[in-house]
Amino acid sequence: MAIDPNTESGGKPVGPVAGVRSGDALTVGDRDKRQRASGWLNAFLPNRSVSPATMKLIIAVEVAIAIAIWVTSPFKVLPRPDEVFKALGGLWTTQGLGQELINSFKLNVEALAWSTLIALGLAYLTVIPVFRPITAAISKGRFLSLAGFTFIFTLLVGGGHPLKTSLMVFGVSVFYVTSMASVIAAIPKGEFDHARTLRMSEWRVVWEVVILGTADKAFEVLRQNAAIGWMMLTMVEGISRSEGGIGAMLLNQQKYFRLPEVFAIQIAILLVGLFQDWIIGFVRGIVCPYADLTLERK
């Protein structure tokens, strides 16, 4: 017996799904038809999914366009790609770019570790009302410049590596605690009530709902603040140059207006930052495999 395409398997007609206007109502199954549209057309339409192969092609085309714009740029003061990669080779072989990257990477990781411990501790303490004003006050430190705290931190910890680490920790922590406090404040009341109906104590609720329940978001905030750390690195290493670092090298090249070298160092920082970002995302996927299960684009 032929089956009417406008009916379900049980014989009931498929009803419309309400849209913004009555004329915009969708029939159940329209979404599947849209998803079956031509793959390359989906890249130009909203709320569509594309295959991994299509996304790789999109990235390759956009990178090629960006390089073409760079090569044909009318601004002659900008170095050409061949000049940048030549400068990158010279910096690596003769000026110790690799060692400076290692030094800066260690500083960034150390500062990020301390910032994570401090910021997560302060954010989790917001479950206790007496600590909320303290956390809110610390989060306002993101409006302050690190230059104004250089002398204070020098008196407290001295110069050199401790000074750079303390400045980085302060700069990253104020942003990290702001983001995590917002994540915790946005936990729905229903999740707390669900945990209480399971006869959990309030401290067990904090562990299950606040700490474990936001672990995936904590990793995502960590990725964002790791990038902020790389942005602050140049200024921090410029303040104290005793240990060198990629920031000090960048400032030296910029001082003499060596633009190919400046661009080469920026590319090196970008590549290391992307690698660090991938590592954090990889660890997040292992520790929190459930995080992206309900996302439409995954």
Coordinates of C-alpha atoms in Angstrom, one line a residue:
M1 CA 0.0 0.0 0.0
A2 CA 1.3 3.4 -0.9
I3 CA 2.2 5.7 2.0
D4 CA 1.3 9.4 1.9
P5 CA 4.5 11.4 2.4
N6 CA 2.6 13.9 4.4
T7 CA 1.6 11.3 7.1
E8 CA 3.6 9.5 9.8
S9 CA 4.0 5.8 9.9
G10 CA 0.9 5.6 12.1
G11 CA -1.2 7.2 9.5
K12 CA -1.5 10.6 11.3
P13 CA -0.8 13.7 9.2
V14 CA 2.3 15.6 10.0
G15 CA 1.5 18.9 11.5
P16 CA 3.3 22.2 10.9
V17 CA 5.9 23.6 13.2
A18 CA 5.2 27.2 14.2
G19 CA 7.5 29.7 12.7
V20 CA 7.9 33.5 13.2
R21 CA 4.8 34.0 11.0
S22 CA 2.1 31.6 9.9
G23 CA 3.6 31.7 6.4
D24 CA 6.9 30.6 7.8
A25 CA 5.6 27.4 9.4
L26 CA 7.8 24.4 8.7
T27 CA 6.6 20.9 8.1
V28 CA 8.4 18.2 10.1
G29 CA 11.1 16.8 7.8
D30 CA 11.9 20.1 6.1
R31 CA 15.1 20.3 8.2
D32 CA 16.3 17.0 6.8
K33 CA 15.7 18.2 3.2
R34 CA 17.7 21.3 3.9
Q35 CA 20.6 19.3 5.3
R36 CA 20.6 17.2 2.1
A37 CA 21.1 20.3 0.0
S38 CA 24.3 20.7 -2.0
G39 CA 27.4 20.6 0.3
W40 CA 29.0 23.7 -1.1
L41 CA 25.8 25.7 -0.9
N42 CA 25.6 24.9 2.8
A43 CA 28.7 27.0 3.4
F44 CA 26.8 30.1 2.4
L45 CA 23.6 29.5 4.3
P46 CA 22.8 29.9 8.0
N47 CA 22.6 27.1 10.5
R48 CA 23.9 24.4 8.1
S49 CA 26.4 21.7 8.8
V50 CA 29.2 20.9 6.4
S51 CA 31.4 17.8 6.1
P52 CA 35.0 17.9 7.5
A53 CA 36.3 17.7 3.9
T54 CA 34.3 20.7 2.9
M55 CA 35.5 22.7 5.9
K56 CA 39.1 21.8 5.1
L57 CA 38.5 23.1 1.5
I58 CA 37.0 26.3 2.9
I59 CA 40.0 26.9 5.1
A60 CA 42.5 26.2 2.3
V61 CA 40.7 28.6 0.0
E62 CA 40.5 31.4 2.6
V63 CA 44.2 30.9 3.5
A64 CA 45.1 31.1 -0.2
I65 CA 43.1 34.3 -0.5
A66 CA 44.8 35.8 2.6
I67 CA 48.3 35.0 1.2
A68 CA 47.3 36.5 -2.2
I69 CA 46.2 39.7 -0.5
W70 CA 49.5 39.8 1.5
V71 CA 51.6 39.3 -1.7
T72 CA 49.7 41.9 -3.7
S73 CA 49.4 44.4 -0.9
P74 CA 49.8 48.0 -2.0
F75 CA 51.6 48.9 1.2
K76 CA 55.2 48.5 0.2
V77 CA 56.4 48.9 3.8
L78 CA 55.0 45.4 4.6
P79 CA 57.6 42.6 4.0
R80 CA 56.8 40.0 1.4
P81 CA 56.3 36.4 2.5
D82 CA 59.7 35.3 1.1
E83 CA 61.4 38.0 3.2
V84 CA 59.6 36.9 6.3
F85 CA 60.5 33.2 5.9
K86 CA 64.1 34.2 5.2
A87 CA 64.2 36.3 8.3
L88 CA 62.6 33.4 10.3
G89 CA 65.4 31.1 9.2
G90 CA 68.1 33.6 10.1
L91 CA 66.5 34.2 13.6
W92 CA 66.4 30.5 14.2
T93 CA 69.9 29.7 13.1
T94 CA 71.9 32.7 14.3
Q95 CA 69.9 34.5 17.0
G96 CA 68.5 31.6 19.1
L97 CA 64.8 32.0 18.3
G98 CA 64.2 28.4 19.3
Q99 CA 65.7 28.8 22.8
E100 CA 63.8 32.1 23.3
L101 CA 60.6 30.5 22.4
I102 CA 61.2 27.7 24.9
N103 CA 62.0 30.3 27.6
S104 CA 58.8 32.2 26.9
F105 CA 56.7 29.0 26.7
K106 CA 57.9 27.9 30.1
L107 CA 57.1 31.3 31.5
N108 CA 53.6 31.3 30.0
V109 CA 52.9 27.7 31.3
E110 CA 54.1 28.5 34.8
A111 CA 52.0 31.7 35.0
L112 CA 49.0 29.9 33.5
A113 CA 49.3 27.2 36.1
W114 CA 49.4 29.6 39.0
S115 CA 46.6 31.7 37.5
T116 CA 44.4 28.6 37.1
L117 CA 44.8 27.6 40.8
I118 CA 44.1 31.2 42.0
A119 CA 41.2 32.0 39.7
L120 CA 39.4 28.7 40.0
G121 CA 39.7 28.8 43.8
L122 CA 38.3 32.3 43.9
A123 CA 35.5 31.5 41.5
Y124 CA 34.5 28.3 43.4
L125 CA 34.4 30.3 46.6
T126 CA 31.6 32.5 45.2
V127 CA 29.2 29.7 46.4
I128 CA 29.8 31.2 49.9
P129 CA 28.2 34.7 50.0
V130 CA 31.0 36.3 52.1
F131 CA 33.5 35.7 49.4
R132 CA 31.5 37.1 46.5
P133 CA 32.4 40.8 47.1
I134 CA 36.1 39.8 47.3
T135 CA 35.9 37.9 44.0
A136 CA 34.0 40.8 42.3
A137 CA 36.6 43.3 43.5
I138 CA 39.4 41.2 42.2
S139 CA 37.7 40.8 38.8
K140 CA 37.6 44.6 38.4
G141 CA 41.4 44.5 38.2
R142 CA 41.1 43.7 34.5
F143 CA 40.7 47.4 33.9
L144 CA 44.1 48.2 35.5
S145 CA 47.4 48.4 33.6
L146 CA 50.3 46.2 34.5
A147 CA 52.6 49.1 34.2
G148 CA 51.2 50.6 37.3
F149 CA 52.0 47.5 39.4
T150 CA 55.6 47.0 38.2
F151 CA 57.2 48.9 41.1
I152 CA 54.9 47.2 43.7
F153 CA 55.7 43.7 42.5
T154 CA 59.4 44.5 42.3
L155 CA 59.3 45.4 46.0
L156 CA 57.3 42.3 46.8
V157 CA 59.1 39.6 44.8
G158 CA 62.2 41.3 43.4
G159 CA 63.2 41.4 39.7
G160 CA 63.9 38.9 37.0
H161 CA 61.9 35.7 36.7
P162 CA 59.7 36.2 39.8
L163 CA 58.7 39.7 38.6
K164 CA 57.7 38.5 35.2
T165 CA 55.8 35.5 36.6
S166 CA 53.9 37.7 39.2
L167 CA 52.9 40.2 36.5
M168 CA 51.7 37.5 34.2
V169 CA 49.8 35.8 37.0
F170 CA 48.0 39.0 38.0
G171 CA 47.2 39.9 34.3
V172 CA 45.7 36.5 33.5
S173 CA 44.0 35.8 36.9
V174 CA 41.7 38.8 36.8
F175 CA 40.3 37.8 33.4
Y176 CA 40.1 34.1 34.4
V177 CA 38.2 34.7 37.6
T178 CA 35.8 37.0 35.8
S179 CA 34.9 34.4 33.2
M180 CA 34.7 31.5 35.7
A181 CA 32.6 33.5 38.2
S182 CA 30.1 34.2 35.4
V183 CA 30.0 30.5 34.4
I184 CA 29.2 29.5 38.0
A185 CA 26.6 32.3 38.4
A186 CA 24.9 31.0 35.2
I187 CA 24.3 27.5 36.5
P188 CA 20.5 26.9 36.3
K189 CA 18.7 26.6 39.7
G190 CA 17.3 23.3 38.4
E191 CA 20.7 21.6 38.5
F192 CA 21.1 22.5 42.2
D193 CA 17.5 21.3 43.0
H194 CA 18.1 18.0 41.1
A195 CA 21.2 17.3 43.2
R196 CA 19.3 18.1 46.4
T197 CA 16.5 15.7 45.5
L198 CA 19.2 13.0 45.4
R199 CA 19.8 13.8 49.1
M200 CA 23.3 15.3 48.5
S201 CA 24.8 17.5 51.2
E202 CA 25.4 21.1 50.2
W203 CA 29.2 20.5 49.9
R204 CA 28.5 17.5 47.7
V205 CA 26.3 19.7 45.6
V206 CA 29.2 22.1 45.2
W207 CA 31.5 19.3 44.1
E208 CA 29.0 17.7 41.7
V209 CA 27.3 20.7 40.2
V210 CA 29.7 23.6 40.6
I211 CA 33.2 21.9 40.2
L212 CA 32.6 18.8 38.1
G213 CA 29.6 20.3 36.3
T214 CA 31.6 23.3 35.0
A215 CA 34.9 21.4 34.3
D216 CA 34.5 21.6 30.5
K217 CA 33.8 25.3 30.6
A218 CA 36.8 25.8 32.9
F219 CA 39.0 24.2 30.2
E220 CA 37.5 26.5 27.6
V221 CA 38.1 29.6 29.7
L222 CA 41.7 28.3 30.2
R223 CA 42.2 28.3 26.4
Q224 CA 41.1 31.8 26.1
N225 CA 43.3 33.1 29.0
A226 CA 46.3 31.2 27.7
A227 CA 46.0 33.4 24.5
I228 CA 45.8 36.5 26.7
G229 CA 49.0 35.4 28.4
W230 CA 50.8 35.4 25.0
M231 CA 49.5 38.9 24.3
M232 CA 50.9 40.2 27.6
L233 CA 54.2 38.4 27.2
T234 CA 56.0 41.0 25.1
M235 CA 55.3 43.8 27.7
V236 CA 56.3 41.6 30.6
E237 CA 59.5 40.4 29.0
G238 CA 60.3 43.9 27.9
I239 CA 60.2 45.1 31.6
S240 CA 62.6 42.5 32.7
R241 CA 65.0 41.3 30.0
S242 CA 67.5 39.4 32.1
E243 CA 66.2 36.0 31.0
G244 CA 65.6 37.1 27.4
G245 CA 62.5 35.6 25.8
I246 CA 60.6 36.0 22.6
G247 CA 59.1 39.3 23.8
A248 CA 62.5 40.9 24.4
M249 CA 63.7 39.7 21.0
L250 CA 60.5 41.1 19.3
L251 CA 61.1 44.5 21.0
N252 CA 64.7 44.6 19.9
Q253 CA 63.8 43.9 16.3
Q254 CA 61.0 46.5 16.4
K255 CA 63.4 49.1 17.8
Y256 CA 65.5 48.9 14.7
F257 CA 62.5 48.7 12.4
R258 CA 63.3 45.2 11.1
L259 CA 59.9 44.4 9.8
P260 CA 60.7 41.0 8.3
E261 CA 62.1 39.8 11.6
V262 CA 59.1 41.3 13.5
F263 CA 56.7 39.4 11.3
A264 CA 58.7 36.2 11.6
I265 CA 58.6 36.4 15.4
Q266 CA 54.9 37.0 15.3
I267 CA 54.4 34.0 13.1
A268 CA 56.5 31.9 15.5
I269 CA 54.4 33.1 18.5
L270 CA 51.2 32.3 16.6
L271 CA 52.3 28.8 15.8
V272 CA 53.3 28.0 19.4
G273 CA 50.1 29.6 20.7
L274 CA 48.0 27.5 18.3
F275 CA 49.9 24.4 19.5
Q276 CA 49.2 25.2 23.1
D277 CA 45.6 25.9 22.3
W278 CA 45.3 22.5 20.6
I279 CA 46.9 20.7 23.6
I280 CA 44.4 22.3 26.0
G281 CA 41.5 21.3 23.7
F282 CA 42.9 17.8 23.4
V283 CA 43.1 17.4 27.2
R284 CA 39.5 18.8 27.5
G285 CA 38.3 16.2 25.0
I286 CA 39.8 13.4 27.1
V287 CA 38.7 14.7 30.5
C288 CA 35.3 16.0 29.4
P289 CA 34.2 13.8 26.5
Y290 CA 30.6 14.7 27.1
A291 CA 31.1 18.4 26.5
D292 CA 30.3 18.6 22.8
L293 CA 27.8 15.8 22.5
T294 CA 24.7 18.1 22.2
L295 CA 26.3 20.8 20.0
E296 CA 24.8 21.2 16.5
R297 CA 28.0 21.8 14.7
K298 CA 29.9 18.8 16.1

